[in-house]
Coordinates of C-alpha atoms in Angstrom, one line a residue:
M129 CA -10.7 -11.8 -54.6
K130 CA -14.2 -13.4 -54.1
S131 CA -15.5 -12.0 -50.8
L132 CA -17.8 -13.6 -48.6
I133 CA -19.7 -11.0 -45.8
I134 CA -21.0 -12.7 -42.7
V135 CA -23.6 -10.9 -40.7
L136 CA -23.8 -11.9 -37.2
G137 CA -25.0 -11.0 -33.7
P138 CA -27.2 -11.8 -31.4
T139 CA -31.1 -13.1 -31.3
G140 CA -33.2 -9.9 -31.9
V141 CA -30.3 -7.4 -32.9
G142 CA -31.8 -7.2 -36.4
K143 CA -29.1 -9.6 -38.9
T144 CA -32.5 -10.2 -41.1
D145 CA -33.4 -6.4 -42.7
L146 CA -30.1 -5.1 -42.8
C147 CA -29.1 -8.7 -44.7
L148 CA -32.0 -8.3 -47.2
T149 CA -30.5 -4.8 -47.7
L150 CA -27.0 -5.8 -48.3
A151 CA -28.5 -8.7 -50.7
D152 CA -30.6 -6.5 -52.7
L153 CA -27.2 -4.0 -52.8
F154 CA -24.7 -6.8 -54.0
H155 CA -26.9 -9.0 -55.7
T156 CA -26.1 -11.9 -53.9
P157 CA -28.4 -14.9 -52.2
I158 CA -28.2 -15.3 -48.4
I159 CA -26.8 -18.3 -46.6
G160 CA -28.3 -19.0 -43.2
A161 CA -26.4 -20.0 -40.4
D162 CA -28.5 -20.5 -37.6
S163 CA -28.9 -24.3 -37.0
R164 CA -32.6 -23.8 -35.7
Q165 CA -33.8 -21.7 -39.1
M166 CA -33.3 -24.8 -40.7
Y167 CA -36.0 -26.7 -39.5
A168 CA -39.3 -25.8 -41.7
D169 CA -41.6 -27.0 -38.7
I170 CA -40.8 -24.1 -36.5
P171 CA -40.6 -20.6 -38.3
V172 CA -42.4 -18.7 -35.8
C173 CA -40.1 -19.6 -32.9
T174 CA -37.0 -19.6 -34.8
A175 CA -37.9 -15.9 -36.3
A176 CA -37.0 -17.5 -39.6
P177 CA -37.4 -15.4 -42.8
T178 CA -41.1 -15.4 -44.0
K179 CA -41.8 -16.7 -47.4
E180 CA -42.3 -13.2 -48.7
Q181 CA -38.5 -12.2 -47.7
M182 CA -37.3 -15.7 -49.4
E183 CA -39.7 -14.9 -52.5
R184 CA -37.8 -11.7 -52.5
V185 CA -34.2 -12.7 -52.0
Q186 CA -33.1 -16.4 -52.6
H187 CA -31.6 -18.1 -49.1
Y188 CA -30.0 -21.3 -48.5
F189 CA -30.0 -23.1 -45.4
V190 CA -33.6 -21.9 -44.4
R191 CA -36.3 -23.9 -43.7
N192 CA -34.7 -26.6 -45.3
L193 CA -34.9 -29.8 -43.0
Q194 CA -37.6 -31.4 -41.0
I195 CA -37.6 -31.8 -37.1
T196 CA -37.0 -35.2 -37.2
D197 CA -33.3 -34.6 -39.8
Y198 CA -29.9 -35.0 -38.0
F199 CA -27.7 -32.1 -38.9
S200 CA -24.5 -30.9 -37.2
A201 CA -21.7 -28.2 -37.3
A202 CA -19.4 -30.7 -39.0
R203 CA -22.3 -31.4 -42.0
Y204 CA -23.3 -27.8 -42.3
E205 CA -19.7 -26.8 -42.7
E206 CA -19.3 -29.5 -45.4
Q207 CA -22.3 -28.5 -47.6
A208 CA -21.7 -24.7 -47.1
S209 CA -18.8 -25.1 -48.2
K210 CA -19.4 -26.7 -51.3
L211 CA -22.4 -24.1 -51.9
I212 CA -19.9 -21.1 -51.3
H213 CA -17.4 -22.5 -54.0
T214 CA -20.3 -23.4 -56.5
L215 CA -22.3 -19.5 -56.2
F216 CA -18.6 -18.0 -56.3
G217 CA -18.8 -19.1 -59.9
N218 CA -21.8 -16.7 -60.8
H219 CA -21.0 -14.2 -57.6
D220 CA -18.2 -11.8 -56.9
I221 CA -19.7 -11.3 -53.3
L222 CA -21.6 -13.6 -51.3
L223 CA -23.6 -13.0 -48.0
A224 CA -24.3 -15.8 -45.0
S225 CA -26.0 -14.6 -42.0
G226 CA -27.0 -16.3 -38.4
G227 CA -26.6 -16.1 -35.0
S228 CA -25.1 -19.9 -34.2
M229 CA -21.7 -19.5 -32.8
M230 CA -20.4 -23.0 -34.1
Y231 CA -22.1 -22.6 -37.7
I232 CA -20.2 -18.9 -38.0
D233 CA -16.7 -20.3 -36.8
S234 CA -17.0 -23.4 -39.1
L235 CA -17.6 -20.8 -41.9
C236 CA -14.5 -18.6 -41.4
Y237 CA -12.0 -21.7 -40.0
G238 CA -13.5 -25.1 -40.6
I239 CA -13.9 -27.6 -37.8
D240 CA -12.5 -30.7 -36.7
D241 CA -13.2 -33.9 -38.9
I242 CA -15.7 -35.5 -36.3
P243 CA -16.8 -39.1 -37.5
T244 CA -20.2 -39.8 -38.2
I245 CA -22.7 -41.4 -35.7
T246 CA -25.2 -43.9 -36.1
A247 CA -28.8 -43.5 -35.8
E248 CA -28.2 -46.3 -33.2
T249 CA -25.6 -44.8 -31.3
R250 CA -27.5 -41.6 -31.0
E251 CA -31.0 -43.1 -29.8
H252 CA -29.2 -45.5 -27.3
L253 CA -27.6 -42.3 -25.6
L254 CA -30.8 -40.3 -25.9
E255 CA -32.5 -43.0 -24.4
R256 CA -30.0 -43.8 -21.7
F257 CA -30.6 -39.7 -21.5
R258 CA -34.2 -40.0 -20.7
S259 CA -34.1 -42.8 -18.4
E260 CA -30.9 -41.9 -16.2
G261 CA -30.5 -38.6 -16.4
L262 CA -27.6 -36.0 -17.6
D263 CA -25.3 -36.0 -14.4
R264 CA -25.0 -40.0 -14.9
L265 CA -24.0 -39.6 -18.4
A266 CA -21.6 -36.4 -17.3
S267 CA -19.9 -38.9 -14.9
E268 CA -19.5 -41.1 -17.7
L269 CA -17.8 -38.8 -19.6
R270 CA -15.2 -38.1 -16.9
I271 CA -14.0 -41.4 -17.2
L272 CA -14.0 -42.1 -20.5
D273 CA -12.7 -38.5 -21.7
P274 CA -11.8 -36.2 -18.6
E275 CA -9.5 -34.2 -20.7
Y276 CA -12.8 -32.7 -22.4
Y277 CA -14.8 -33.5 -19.4
R278 CA -12.5 -30.3 -17.5
Q279 CA -13.4 -28.0 -20.2
V280 CA -17.3 -28.9 -21.2
D281 CA -20.6 -26.9 -19.6
V282 CA -21.8 -30.5 -17.7
K283 CA -25.1 -29.1 -17.5
N284 CA -25.5 -28.6 -21.6
P285 CA -27.0 -32.2 -22.6
K286 CA -25.6 -31.6 -26.3
R287 CA -22.2 -31.4 -25.7
I288 CA -22.4 -34.1 -23.3
L289 CA -24.3 -36.3 -25.5
H290 CA -22.2 -35.7 -28.7
A291 CA -19.0 -36.1 -26.7
L292 CA -20.1 -39.6 -25.5
E293 CA -21.4 -40.4 -29.2
V294 CA -18.1 -40.4 -30.3
C295 CA -16.5 -42.0 -27.6
Y296 CA -19.2 -44.8 -27.8
Q297 CA -18.6 -44.7 -31.9
T298 CA -14.9 -44.5 -32.1
G299 CA -13.8 -46.1 -28.7
R300 CA -11.6 -43.1 -28.5
P301 CA -11.8 -39.9 -26.5
Y302 CA -13.9 -37.1 -27.8
S303 CA -10.7 -34.9 -27.0
D304 CA -8.4 -36.6 -29.6
F305 CA -10.8 -35.4 -32.2
R306 CA -10.4 -31.7 -31.6
T307 CA -7.5 -30.4 -33.2
G308 CA -8.5 -27.0 -33.5
R309 CA -6.4 -26.2 -36.4
K310 CA -7.9 -23.4 -38.7
A311 CA -9.0 -24.3 -42.6
E312 CA -7.4 -21.7 -44.9
R313 CA -10.5 -20.4 -47.0
P314 CA -9.7 -19.3 -50.8
Y315 CA -11.8 -16.1 -50.4
N316 CA -12.0 -12.9 -48.4
I317 CA -13.7 -13.0 -45.2
I318 CA -15.5 -9.6 -44.1
R319 CA -17.3 -9.8 -40.5
I320 CA -19.6 -7.5 -39.6
G321 CA -21.1 -7.8 -36.0
L322 CA -24.4 -6.1 -35.0
T323 CA -24.7 -4.7 -31.4
R324 CA -27.1 -2.7 -29.8
D325 CA -27.3 -1.3 -25.9
R326 CA -28.3 -4.1 -23.7
E327 CA -31.5 -2.3 -22.9
E328 CA -32.7 -1.6 -26.7
L329 CA -31.7 -5.4 -27.4
Y330 CA -33.8 -6.4 -24.2
S331 CA -36.5 -4.7 -25.5
R332 CA -36.7 -5.9 -29.1
I333 CA -36.0 -9.4 -27.6
N334 CA -39.4 -8.6 -25.3
T335 CA -41.3 -7.4 -28.1
R336 CA -40.0 -9.9 -30.4
V337 CA -41.5 -12.7 -28.0
S338 CA -45.2 -11.0 -28.3
Q339 CA -45.5 -10.7 -32.0
M340 CA -44.3 -14.5 -32.2
V341 CA -47.1 -15.2 -30.1
E342 CA -49.5 -13.1 -32.4
N343 CA -48.0 -14.8 -35.1
G344 CA -48.7 -18.5 -33.7
L345 CA -46.2 -19.8 -31.6
L346 CA -48.8 -21.4 -29.5
D347 CA -50.3 -23.4 -31.9
E348 CA -46.8 -24.4 -33.5
A349 CA -45.7 -25.6 -30.1
R350 CA -48.6 -27.9 -29.8
R351 CA -48.3 -29.3 -33.2
M352 CA -44.8 -29.8 -32.2
Y353 CA -45.6 -31.2 -28.5
P354 CA -45.6 -34.8 -29.7
Y355 CA -42.1 -34.3 -30.7
K356 CA -40.7 -32.7 -27.7
G357 CA -38.0 -35.4 -27.1
L358 CA -36.3 -34.3 -30.3
N359 CA -32.7 -32.4 -30.0
S360 CA -34.4 -30.4 -33.2
L361 CA -36.9 -28.6 -30.7
N362 CA -34.5 -28.5 -27.6
T363 CA -34.8 -24.5 -28.2
V364 CA -35.7 -21.3 -26.3
G365 CA -39.2 -21.0 -26.9
M366 CA -40.4 -24.7 -27.2
K367 CA -38.8 -26.0 -24.3
E368 CA -40.6 -23.2 -21.9
L369 CA -43.9 -23.8 -23.7
F370 CA -43.3 -27.7 -23.1
S371 CA -43.0 -27.4 -19.9
W372 CA -46.3 -25.5 -19.3
M373 CA -48.0 -27.8 -21.3
D374 CA -46.6 -31.0 -18.9
G375 CA -48.0 -28.8 -15.9
E376 CA -44.1 -28.4 -14.4
P377 CA -43.7 -26.1 -11.4
A378 CA -41.9 -22.8 -12.2
P379 CA -38.4 -22.5 -11.3
D380 CA -39.6 -21.0 -8.0
G381 CA -41.8 -23.8 -7.3
K382 CA -45.1 -21.9 -8.0
P383 CA -47.8 -23.2 -10.5
Q384 CA -46.8 -22.2 -14.2
T385 CA -49.2 -19.8 -16.2
L386 CA -48.9 -19.1 -20.0
E387 CA -47.6 -15.6 -19.3
S388 CA -44.8 -16.8 -16.8
A389 CA -43.8 -19.5 -19.9
L390 CA -43.6 -16.3 -21.9
D391 CA -41.6 -14.6 -19.1
R392 CA -39.1 -17.6 -19.3
I393 CA -38.9 -17.3 -22.9
R394 CA -37.9 -13.6 -22.6
Q395 CA -35.7 -14.3 -20.0
N396 CA -33.8 -17.2 -21.6
S397 CA -33.3 -15.2 -24.8
R398 CA -31.6 -12.5 -23.5
I399 CA -29.5 -14.8 -21.4
Y400 CA -28.7 -16.6 -25.0
S401 CA -28.2 -13.3 -26.5
R402 CA -25.3 -12.7 -23.5
K403 CA -23.7 -15.6 -24.5
Q404 CA -23.4 -14.9 -28.2
M405 CA -21.9 -11.7 -27.7
T406 CA -19.4 -13.3 -25.5
W407 CA -18.4 -16.1 -28.2
F408 CA -18.8 -13.4 -30.8
K409 CA -16.4 -10.5 -29.3
R410 CA -13.9 -13.5 -29.0
D411 CA -12.9 -12.7 -32.8
T412 CA -11.0 -9.6 -33.2
N413 CA -11.6 -9.9 -37.0
T414 CA -15.1 -8.4 -36.6
Q415 CA -16.0 -5.1 -37.1
W416 CA -19.0 -3.9 -35.2
F417 CA -22.0 -1.7 -35.9
H418 CA -25.5 -0.6 -34.9
P419 CA -27.7 -2.2 -37.1
D420 CA -29.0 1.1 -38.4
D421 CA -25.6 2.4 -39.6
K422 CA -26.4 1.1 -42.8
E423 CA -24.5 3.7 -44.7
N424 CA -21.1 3.1 -42.5
I425 CA -21.5 -0.6 -43.1
I426 CA -21.9 -0.6 -47.0
S427 CA -19.2 1.5 -46.7
Y428 CA -17.0 -0.8 -44.9
I429 CA -17.9 -4.0 -47.1
K430 CA -17.1 -1.9 -50.7
Q431 CA -13.7 -1.0 -48.9
R432 CA -12.6 -4.6 -47.6
A433 CA -14.2 -6.1 -50.9
Y434 CA -13.0 -3.8 -53.5
A435 CA -9.5 -3.2 -51.9
G436 CA -7.0 -3.6 -54.5

């Protein structure tokens, strides 16, 4: 049977280096599963593979979108599934990697068939979000879809807006479309989870933010500033710098400096890494390794891929 290796883990853990090694070993391209690395205009902020790395190994779903492009986990699942089917024509083993929780789950189990949202509906709700604020929209969702409201993080604008988009587009509650049914995949899925001790991971995250600055993060943020309202830029690294550029006070009420904004990027990256690990560890099909334990990782993959 064909096998899809999925390398997952929190931000900064070391997925890229391991995947390049595995891609060389198994002669496979890399299928990206990171919702922000797809945007070509923010490679520094998203720690996307470098051009040299992409020349070394063929990558898909990396730097393939403009920041104005709309994309979703549902579109990703549809397009990635078609790509995987095509690539299996020439490969027995494929490799996917990323840290976006919904994208990883969609590769493994599929995703509910959510209706396509028109640009008009999306723009209408974005404008209401800008003018009325999140609390007002969350209150409306409580009326239109009380079931989903009880489950959703009411402080997450992306989740609130998407649910309302579906309600507006279809006239039905968003929860009606959330069936939770898992798709059957006609190939073997090998989930490799990467983890480090918390102190080690946090140190890497802190160092990576400093490296991003050296690699041009501030220039990248300045180029993106005119588009700061786009959902594609609602990501750790951009939103903290936009806040600093706007002269907004720090969370403690003090004036922001560049260094305080960078510290918030480090802090929010650490918080996000914890959320990722909580999500990923729910799936007991994942085998966990330290990224440096390449020998055992490769042995485990070969055992699973070539069994029988």
